[in-house]
C-alpha positions as MATLAB code, in Angstrom:
seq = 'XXXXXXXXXXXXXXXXXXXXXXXXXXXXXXXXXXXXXXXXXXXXXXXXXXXXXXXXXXXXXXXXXXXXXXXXXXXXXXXXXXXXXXXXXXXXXXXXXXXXXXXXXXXXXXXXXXXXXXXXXXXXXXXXXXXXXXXXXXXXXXXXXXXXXXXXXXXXXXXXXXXXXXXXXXXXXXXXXXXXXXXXXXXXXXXXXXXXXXXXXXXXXXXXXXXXXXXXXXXXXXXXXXXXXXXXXXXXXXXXXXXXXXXXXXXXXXXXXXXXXXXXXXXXXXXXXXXXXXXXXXXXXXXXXXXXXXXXXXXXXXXXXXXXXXXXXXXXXXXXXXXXXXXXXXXXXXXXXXXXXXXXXXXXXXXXXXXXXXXXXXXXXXXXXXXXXXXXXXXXXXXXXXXXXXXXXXXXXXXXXXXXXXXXXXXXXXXXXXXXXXXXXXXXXXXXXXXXXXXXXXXXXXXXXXXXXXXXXXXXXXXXXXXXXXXXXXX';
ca = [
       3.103   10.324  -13.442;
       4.571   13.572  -14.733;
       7.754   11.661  -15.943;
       7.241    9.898  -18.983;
       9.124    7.016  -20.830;
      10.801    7.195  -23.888;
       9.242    5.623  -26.397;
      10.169    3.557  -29.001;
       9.279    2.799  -32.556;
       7.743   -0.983  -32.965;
       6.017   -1.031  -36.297;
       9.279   -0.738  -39.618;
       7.378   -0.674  -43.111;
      10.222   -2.831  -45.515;
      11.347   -1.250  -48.360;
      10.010   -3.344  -51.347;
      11.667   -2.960  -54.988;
      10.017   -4.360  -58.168;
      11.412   -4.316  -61.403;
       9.919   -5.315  -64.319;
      11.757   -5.717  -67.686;
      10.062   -5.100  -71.041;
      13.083   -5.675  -73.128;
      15.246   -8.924  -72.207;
      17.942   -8.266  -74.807;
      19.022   -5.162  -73.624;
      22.814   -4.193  -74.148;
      24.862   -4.793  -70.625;
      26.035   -0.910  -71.107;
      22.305    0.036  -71.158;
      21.469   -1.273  -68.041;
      24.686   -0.583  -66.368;
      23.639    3.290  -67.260;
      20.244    2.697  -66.097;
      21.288    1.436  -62.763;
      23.690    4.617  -62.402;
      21.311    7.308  -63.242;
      18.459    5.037  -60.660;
      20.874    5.112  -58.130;
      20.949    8.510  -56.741;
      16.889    8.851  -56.629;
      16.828    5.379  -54.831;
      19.080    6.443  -52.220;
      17.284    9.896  -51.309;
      14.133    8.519  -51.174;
      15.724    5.530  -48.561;
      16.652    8.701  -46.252;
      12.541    9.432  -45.693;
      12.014    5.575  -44.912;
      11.796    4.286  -41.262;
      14.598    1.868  -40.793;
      14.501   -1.198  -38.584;
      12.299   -1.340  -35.814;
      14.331    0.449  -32.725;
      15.169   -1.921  -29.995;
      14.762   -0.322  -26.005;
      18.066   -0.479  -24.702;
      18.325   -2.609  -21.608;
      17.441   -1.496  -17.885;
      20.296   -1.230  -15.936;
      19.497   -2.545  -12.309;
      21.200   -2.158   -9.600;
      22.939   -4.931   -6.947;
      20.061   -7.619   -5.473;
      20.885   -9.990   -2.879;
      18.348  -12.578   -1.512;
      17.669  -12.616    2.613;
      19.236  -15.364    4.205;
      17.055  -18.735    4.680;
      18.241  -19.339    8.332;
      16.386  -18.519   11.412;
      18.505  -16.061   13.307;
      16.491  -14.852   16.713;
      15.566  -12.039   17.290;
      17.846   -9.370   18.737;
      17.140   -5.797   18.274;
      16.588   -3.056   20.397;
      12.951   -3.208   21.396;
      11.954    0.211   20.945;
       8.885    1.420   18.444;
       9.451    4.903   17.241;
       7.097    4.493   14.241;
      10.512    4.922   12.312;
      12.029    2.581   10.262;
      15.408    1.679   11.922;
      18.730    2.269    9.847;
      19.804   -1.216   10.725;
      17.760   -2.559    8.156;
      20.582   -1.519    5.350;
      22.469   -4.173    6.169;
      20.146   -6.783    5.070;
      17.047   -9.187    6.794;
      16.198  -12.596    7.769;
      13.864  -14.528    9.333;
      13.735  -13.856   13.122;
      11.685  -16.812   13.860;
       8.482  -18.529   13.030;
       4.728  -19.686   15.090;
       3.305  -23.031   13.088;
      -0.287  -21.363   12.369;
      -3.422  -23.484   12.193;
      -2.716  -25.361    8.888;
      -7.067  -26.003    7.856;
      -7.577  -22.705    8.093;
      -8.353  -21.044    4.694;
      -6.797  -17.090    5.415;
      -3.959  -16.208    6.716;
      -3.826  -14.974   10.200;
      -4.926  -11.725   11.215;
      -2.354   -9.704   13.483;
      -2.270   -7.493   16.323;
       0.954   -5.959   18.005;
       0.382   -3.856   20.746;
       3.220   -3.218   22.601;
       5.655   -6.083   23.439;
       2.544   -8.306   22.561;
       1.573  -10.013   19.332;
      -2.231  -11.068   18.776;
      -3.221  -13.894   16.334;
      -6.553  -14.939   15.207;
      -7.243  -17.747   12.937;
      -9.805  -19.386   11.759;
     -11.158  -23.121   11.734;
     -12.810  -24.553    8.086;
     -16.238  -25.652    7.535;
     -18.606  -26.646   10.564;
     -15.076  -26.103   12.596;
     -14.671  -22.023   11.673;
     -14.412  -21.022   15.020;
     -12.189  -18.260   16.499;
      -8.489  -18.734   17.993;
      -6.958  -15.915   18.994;
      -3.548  -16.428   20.802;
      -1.380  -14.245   22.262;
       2.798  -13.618   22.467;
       5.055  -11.948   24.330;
       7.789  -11.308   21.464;
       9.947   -8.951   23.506;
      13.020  -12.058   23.478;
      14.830  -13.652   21.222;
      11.761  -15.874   20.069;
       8.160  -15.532   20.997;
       6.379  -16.851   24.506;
       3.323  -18.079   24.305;
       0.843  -15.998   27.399;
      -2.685  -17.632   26.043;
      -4.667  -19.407   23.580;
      -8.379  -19.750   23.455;
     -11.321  -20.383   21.358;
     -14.605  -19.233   20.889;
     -18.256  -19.047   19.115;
     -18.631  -19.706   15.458;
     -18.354  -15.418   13.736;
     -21.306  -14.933   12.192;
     -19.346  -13.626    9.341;
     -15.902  -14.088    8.598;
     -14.630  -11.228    6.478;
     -11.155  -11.833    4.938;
      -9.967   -8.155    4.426;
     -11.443   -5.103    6.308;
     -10.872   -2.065    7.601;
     -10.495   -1.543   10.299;
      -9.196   -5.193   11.023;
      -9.406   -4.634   14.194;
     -10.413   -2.182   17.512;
      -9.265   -1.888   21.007;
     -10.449   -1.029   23.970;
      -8.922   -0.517   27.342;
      -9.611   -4.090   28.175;
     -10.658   -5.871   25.246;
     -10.125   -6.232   21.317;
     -12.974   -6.346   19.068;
     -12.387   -8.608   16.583;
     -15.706   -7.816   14.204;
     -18.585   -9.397   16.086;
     -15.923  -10.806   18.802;
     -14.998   -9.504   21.832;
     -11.608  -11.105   23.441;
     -10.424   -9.961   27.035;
      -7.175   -8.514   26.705;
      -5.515  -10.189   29.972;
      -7.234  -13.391   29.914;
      -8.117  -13.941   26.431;
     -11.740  -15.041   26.981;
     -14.077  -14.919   23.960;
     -17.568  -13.869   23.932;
     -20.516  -12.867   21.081;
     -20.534   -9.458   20.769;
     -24.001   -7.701   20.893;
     -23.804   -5.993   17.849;
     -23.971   -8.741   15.531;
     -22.555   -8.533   11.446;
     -21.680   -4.672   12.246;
     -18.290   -4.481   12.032;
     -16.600   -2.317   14.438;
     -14.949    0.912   13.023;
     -13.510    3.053   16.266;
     -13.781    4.182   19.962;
     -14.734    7.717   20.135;
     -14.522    9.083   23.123;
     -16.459    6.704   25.198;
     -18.784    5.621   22.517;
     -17.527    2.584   19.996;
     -19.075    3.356   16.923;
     -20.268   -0.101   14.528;
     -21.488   -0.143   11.011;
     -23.424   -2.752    9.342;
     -21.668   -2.767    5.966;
     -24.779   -2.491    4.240;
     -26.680    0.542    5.202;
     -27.020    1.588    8.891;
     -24.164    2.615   11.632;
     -24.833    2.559   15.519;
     -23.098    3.872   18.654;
     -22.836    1.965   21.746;
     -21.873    2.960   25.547;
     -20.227    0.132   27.624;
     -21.029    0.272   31.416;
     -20.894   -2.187   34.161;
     -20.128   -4.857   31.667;
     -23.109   -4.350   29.887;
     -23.349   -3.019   26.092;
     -26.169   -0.121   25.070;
     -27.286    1.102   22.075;
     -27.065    4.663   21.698;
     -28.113    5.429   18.458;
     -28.887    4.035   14.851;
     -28.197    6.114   11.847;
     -29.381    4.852    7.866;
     -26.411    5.623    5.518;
     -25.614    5.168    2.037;
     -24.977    2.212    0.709;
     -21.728    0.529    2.196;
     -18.562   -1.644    0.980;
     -18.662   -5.445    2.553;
     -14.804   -4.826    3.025;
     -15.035   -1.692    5.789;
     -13.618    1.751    5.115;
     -11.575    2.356    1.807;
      -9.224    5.232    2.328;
      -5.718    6.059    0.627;
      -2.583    5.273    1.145;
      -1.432    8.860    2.045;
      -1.832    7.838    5.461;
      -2.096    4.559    7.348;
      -4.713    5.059    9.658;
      -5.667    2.548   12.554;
      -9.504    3.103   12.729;
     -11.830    5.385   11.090;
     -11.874    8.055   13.975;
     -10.587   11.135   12.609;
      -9.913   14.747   14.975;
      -9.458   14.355   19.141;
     -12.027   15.292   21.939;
     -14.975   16.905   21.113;
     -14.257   17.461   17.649;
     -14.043   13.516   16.714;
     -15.876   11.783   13.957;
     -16.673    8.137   12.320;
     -15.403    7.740    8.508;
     -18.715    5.846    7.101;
     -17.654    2.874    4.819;
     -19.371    4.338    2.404;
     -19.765    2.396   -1.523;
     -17.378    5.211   -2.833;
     -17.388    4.234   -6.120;
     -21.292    5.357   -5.864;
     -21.819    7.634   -3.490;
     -20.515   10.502   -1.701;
     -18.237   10.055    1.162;
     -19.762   10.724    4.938;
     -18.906   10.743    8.526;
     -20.931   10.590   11.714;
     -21.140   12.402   14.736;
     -20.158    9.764   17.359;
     -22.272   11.310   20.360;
     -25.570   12.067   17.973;
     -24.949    9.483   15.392;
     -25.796   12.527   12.912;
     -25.040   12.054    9.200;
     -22.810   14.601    7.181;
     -22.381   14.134    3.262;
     -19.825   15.600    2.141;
     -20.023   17.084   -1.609;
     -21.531   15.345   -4.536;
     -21.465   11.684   -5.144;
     -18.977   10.769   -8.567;
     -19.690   10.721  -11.715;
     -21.499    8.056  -12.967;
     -19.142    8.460  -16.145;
     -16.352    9.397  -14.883;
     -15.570    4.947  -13.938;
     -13.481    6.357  -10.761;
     -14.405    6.626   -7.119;
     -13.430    9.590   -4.726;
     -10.193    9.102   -3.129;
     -10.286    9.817    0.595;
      -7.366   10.189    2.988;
      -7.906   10.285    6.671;
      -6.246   13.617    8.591;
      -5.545   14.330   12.183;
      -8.210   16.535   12.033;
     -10.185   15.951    8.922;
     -10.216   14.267    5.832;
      -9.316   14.928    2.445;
     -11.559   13.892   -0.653;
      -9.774   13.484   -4.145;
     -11.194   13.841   -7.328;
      -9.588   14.161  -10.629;
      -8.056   17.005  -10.922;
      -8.748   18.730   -7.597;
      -8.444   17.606   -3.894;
     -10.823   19.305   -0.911;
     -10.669   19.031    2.652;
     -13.194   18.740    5.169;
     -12.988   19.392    9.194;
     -14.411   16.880   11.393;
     -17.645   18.747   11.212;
     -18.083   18.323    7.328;
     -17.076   21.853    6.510;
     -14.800   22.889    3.611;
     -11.853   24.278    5.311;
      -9.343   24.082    1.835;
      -9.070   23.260   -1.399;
      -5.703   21.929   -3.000;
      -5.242   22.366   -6.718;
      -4.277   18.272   -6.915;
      -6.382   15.357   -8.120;
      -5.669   11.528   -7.139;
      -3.095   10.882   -9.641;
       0.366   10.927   -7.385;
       3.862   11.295   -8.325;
       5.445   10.925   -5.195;
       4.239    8.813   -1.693;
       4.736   10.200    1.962;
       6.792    7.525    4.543;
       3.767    6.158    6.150;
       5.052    6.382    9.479;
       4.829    8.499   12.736;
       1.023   10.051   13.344;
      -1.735   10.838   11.547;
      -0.822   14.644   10.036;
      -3.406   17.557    9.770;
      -5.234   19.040    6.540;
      -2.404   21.392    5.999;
       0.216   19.648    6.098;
      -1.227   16.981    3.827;
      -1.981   20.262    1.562;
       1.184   21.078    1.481;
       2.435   17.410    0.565;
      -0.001   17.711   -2.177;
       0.541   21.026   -3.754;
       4.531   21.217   -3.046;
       5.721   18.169   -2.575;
       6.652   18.666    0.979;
       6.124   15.816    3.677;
       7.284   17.240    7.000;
       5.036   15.606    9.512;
       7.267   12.030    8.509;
      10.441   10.985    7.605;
      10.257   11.937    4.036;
       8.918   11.373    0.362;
       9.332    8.412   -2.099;
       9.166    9.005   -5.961;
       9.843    7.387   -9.034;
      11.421    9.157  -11.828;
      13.186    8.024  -14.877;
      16.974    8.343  -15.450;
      18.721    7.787  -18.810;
      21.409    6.491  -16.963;
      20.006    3.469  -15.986;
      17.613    3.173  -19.141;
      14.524    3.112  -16.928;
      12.931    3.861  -13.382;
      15.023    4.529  -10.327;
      13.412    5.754   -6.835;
      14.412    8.917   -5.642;
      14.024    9.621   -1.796;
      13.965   13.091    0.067;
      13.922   13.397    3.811;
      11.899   15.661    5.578;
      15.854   17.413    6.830;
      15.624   18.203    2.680;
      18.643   15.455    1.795;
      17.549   13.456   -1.412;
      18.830    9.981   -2.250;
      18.392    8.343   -5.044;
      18.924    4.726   -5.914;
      18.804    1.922   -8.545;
      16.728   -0.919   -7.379;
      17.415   -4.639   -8.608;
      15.680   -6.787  -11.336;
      13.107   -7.748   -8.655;
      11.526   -4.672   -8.775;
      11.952   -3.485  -12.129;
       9.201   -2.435  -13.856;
       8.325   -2.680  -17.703;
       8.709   -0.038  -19.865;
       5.733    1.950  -20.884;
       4.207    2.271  -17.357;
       2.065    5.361  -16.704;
       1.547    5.329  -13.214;
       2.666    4.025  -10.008;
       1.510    3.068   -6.864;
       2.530    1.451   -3.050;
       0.994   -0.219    0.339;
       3.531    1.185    1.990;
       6.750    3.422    2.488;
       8.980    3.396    5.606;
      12.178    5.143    5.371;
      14.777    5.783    8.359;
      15.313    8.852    9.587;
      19.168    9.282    8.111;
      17.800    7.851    4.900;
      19.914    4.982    5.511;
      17.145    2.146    5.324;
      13.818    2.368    3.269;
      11.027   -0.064    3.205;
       8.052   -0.831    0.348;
       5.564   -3.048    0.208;
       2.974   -3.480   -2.653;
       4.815   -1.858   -5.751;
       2.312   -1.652   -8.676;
       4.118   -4.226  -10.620;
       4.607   -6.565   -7.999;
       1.223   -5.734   -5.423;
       2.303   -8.488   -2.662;
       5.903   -7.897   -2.214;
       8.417   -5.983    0.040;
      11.641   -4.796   -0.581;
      14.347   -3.196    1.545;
      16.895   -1.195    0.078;
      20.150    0.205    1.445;
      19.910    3.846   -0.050;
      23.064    5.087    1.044;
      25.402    1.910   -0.388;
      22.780    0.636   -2.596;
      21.517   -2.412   -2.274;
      18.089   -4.138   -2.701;
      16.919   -6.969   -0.515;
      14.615   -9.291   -1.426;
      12.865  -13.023    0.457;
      10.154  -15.087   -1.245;
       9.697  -16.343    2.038;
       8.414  -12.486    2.409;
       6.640  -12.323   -0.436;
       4.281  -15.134    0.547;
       3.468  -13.607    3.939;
       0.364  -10.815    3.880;
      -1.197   -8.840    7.335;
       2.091   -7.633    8.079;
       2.516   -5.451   11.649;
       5.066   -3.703   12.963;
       5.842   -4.846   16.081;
       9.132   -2.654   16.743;
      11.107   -0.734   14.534;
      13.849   -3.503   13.397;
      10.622   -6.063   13.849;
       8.099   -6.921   11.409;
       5.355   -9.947   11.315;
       3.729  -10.888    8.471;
       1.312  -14.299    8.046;
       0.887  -16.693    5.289;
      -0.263  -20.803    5.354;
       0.078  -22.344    7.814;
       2.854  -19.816    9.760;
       3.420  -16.680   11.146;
       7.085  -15.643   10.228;
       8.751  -12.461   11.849;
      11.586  -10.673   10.213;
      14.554   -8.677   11.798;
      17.616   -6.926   10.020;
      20.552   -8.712    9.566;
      23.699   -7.860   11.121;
      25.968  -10.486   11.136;
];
């Protein structure tokens, strides 16, 4: 962060005097003259001495108010823009809640596609088996449309990405494959490989390990296309930035399409496949084994972007250099993480100038003397900045280098903005009125994790034992 903090003395040497007296029947007159002529050198060298240890002055935050406990329905307009909607600046509360299976040990894994919200939870022990329900959450509180359960997962991986893929008539839920209409479960051929995007026709599965495969699906019947050896692999799926918020790790459209390996990036170099050949593309030179910091990589519309320290290049879904950006993966400011995927050059531009105009705008931190500490300052893509104070909730200590979020939503008119994951407080969400500011703040929230949005004044999050759905408040 370019913006530094002021910073403040802590360590005060004290002043220490020490006078010793040869002569103890000395005249009152003679010391009286001694202490005179002392005086003046005494006080000049006091001028070169640090004096007590400064004290920061305090942070002025701005207003807080807590979301309201009650259950209030859910009434909004239905719609999903990919926008935040400005009716968030008036506050949230809980829209209503699903009782979530209470022995399972992770949170609920969520799907919204369309006016329909997928769960999947998982049993304990001998009893880890698959439910995956689904909702119709158009109303004003959710209808059940099916519940079912199936085989044990032969592996039951608590964070990945992707979480999820879909198909025209199924999801794949890692080595599960649930009908879409009917919610039927069954074993998916593939096995541990967890599934990382439809291409084309061709899904395209990685082991996690060392090996990626594509498969055709005809006639009901899976094939194996091809099987490519990779570089080592993360357990956890793809790791990308949070430039973007990408759904699966298809990059480009048609014939130009790729697969994002899940490479072990904090080993080796990133790569991507060729989803009709399976063929394997490296792209540049793995990091340095000294260096203690993996590549950052951002998925594009039509590429990707790999960050090092002080220098950024981009890649086309063929694996050639098309640009280099004079940027490493130290950010100031973060792009709304809404609307579609944007191309190399406009993520270039974000990069180099500061300039975000596939989205709704840019979020940054900078430091104001006014307030004695951080304040967020927003511009839209229309070029109107706002700027607010948050509240104590989201203050951050002083001395803080860097910063970083999950995510940033903001409303077109700048009226509403949304973060989750601040880098002093990696779970929570805030929403902030930027206009009339005002930050709002739920533990109820702050417990819940696997959020989705659902619509734009709609969003779902899961925590034990519940799935809780929140909705501005505009009573």
């Amino acid at each position: 962060m370019s913006t530094n903090d002021p910073q403040y003395g802590t360590d005060s040497p004290q002043r220490t005097r020490s006078w010793k007296t040869r002569f103890f029947l000395l005249g009152v007159a003679f010391v009286s003259i001694l202490g005179t002529s002392a005086s003046f050198p005494l006080s000049t060298r006091a001028l070169h001495l640090p004096g007590p240890a400064a004290t920061p002055p305090p942070h002025y935050t701005g207003p807080e108010r807590t979301a309201r406990p009650d259950v209030i329905g859910y009434h909004g307009q239905a719609t999903r823009t990919n926008t935040l909607s400005s009716a968030w600046a008036s506050g949230f509360a809980t829209a209503w809640t699903i009782p979530a299976q209470d022995g399972s040990l992770l949170p609920a894994q969520l799907i919204a596609e369309g006016s329909t919200l997928y769960t999947l939870t998982y049993g304990s022990g001998a009893e880890a088996v698959a439910t995956v329900s689904a909702y119709d959450v158009s109303g004003t509180e959710p209808v059940a449309q099916w519940s079912t359960t199936g085989p044990n997962p032969s592996r039951i991986r608590a964070e990945a990405f992707p979480s999820s893929v879909s198909t025209q008539d199924a999801i794949l839920l890692s080595d599960i494959i649930v009908d879409r209409s009917t919610g039927q479960q069954t074993q998916a051929p593939w096995g541990f490989d967890l599934p990382m995007g439809v291409a084309g026709s061709i899904l395209v599965t990685c082991d996690t390990f060392s090996s990626c495969s594509g498969w055709s699906h005809e006639s009901g019947e899976w094939t194996t296309l091809w099987s490519t050896q990779t570089s080592p692999q993360r357990r956890a799926g793809l790791a990308h930035s949070g430039l973007t918020k990408p759904t699966t790790a298809v990059i480009g459209s048609g014939t130009d399409e790729a697969v994002v390996v899940p490479v072990d990036d904090a080993h080796y170099a990133p790569q991507i496949i060729n989803p009709t050949t399976g063929a394997l593309t490296t792209l540049g030179d793995a990091p340095s084994a000294s260096g203690g910091l993996s590549s950052r990589v951002t998925l594009a519309g039509d590429g990707l972007l790999v960050a090092g320290e002080k220098e950024t290049i981009a890649y086309d879904t063929a694996g050639q250099v098309v640009a280099t950006f004079n940027a490493g993966w130290d950010l100031e400011r973060f792009p709304t993480t809404d609307r579609e995927l944007p191309s190399v050059a406009y993520l270039g531009a974000f990069l180099t100038q500061g300039n975000a105009q596939w989205t709704s705008g840019a979020l940054e931190r900078v430091y104001s003397k006014d307030a004695n500490g951080y304040i967020l300052s927003l511009t839209l893509s229309n070029g109107k900045n706002l700027t607010l104070n948050p509240g104590e909730s989201f203050r951050e200590t002083r001395g803080g280098g860097g910063w970083s979020v999950a995510q940033v939503r903001a409303s077109s008119d700048g009226k509403a903005l949304y973060i989750q994951g601040y880098s002093g407080s990696p779970t929570d969400s805030f929403f902030f009125n930027a206009e009339d500011p005002m930050t709002y703040v739920s533990p109820v929230m702050n417990e819940a994790t696997n959020f989705v949005w659902v619509y734009d004044d709609l969003l779902v999050g899961a925590r034990s034992g519940a799935i809780v759905a929140f909705t501005p408040d505009t009573h």
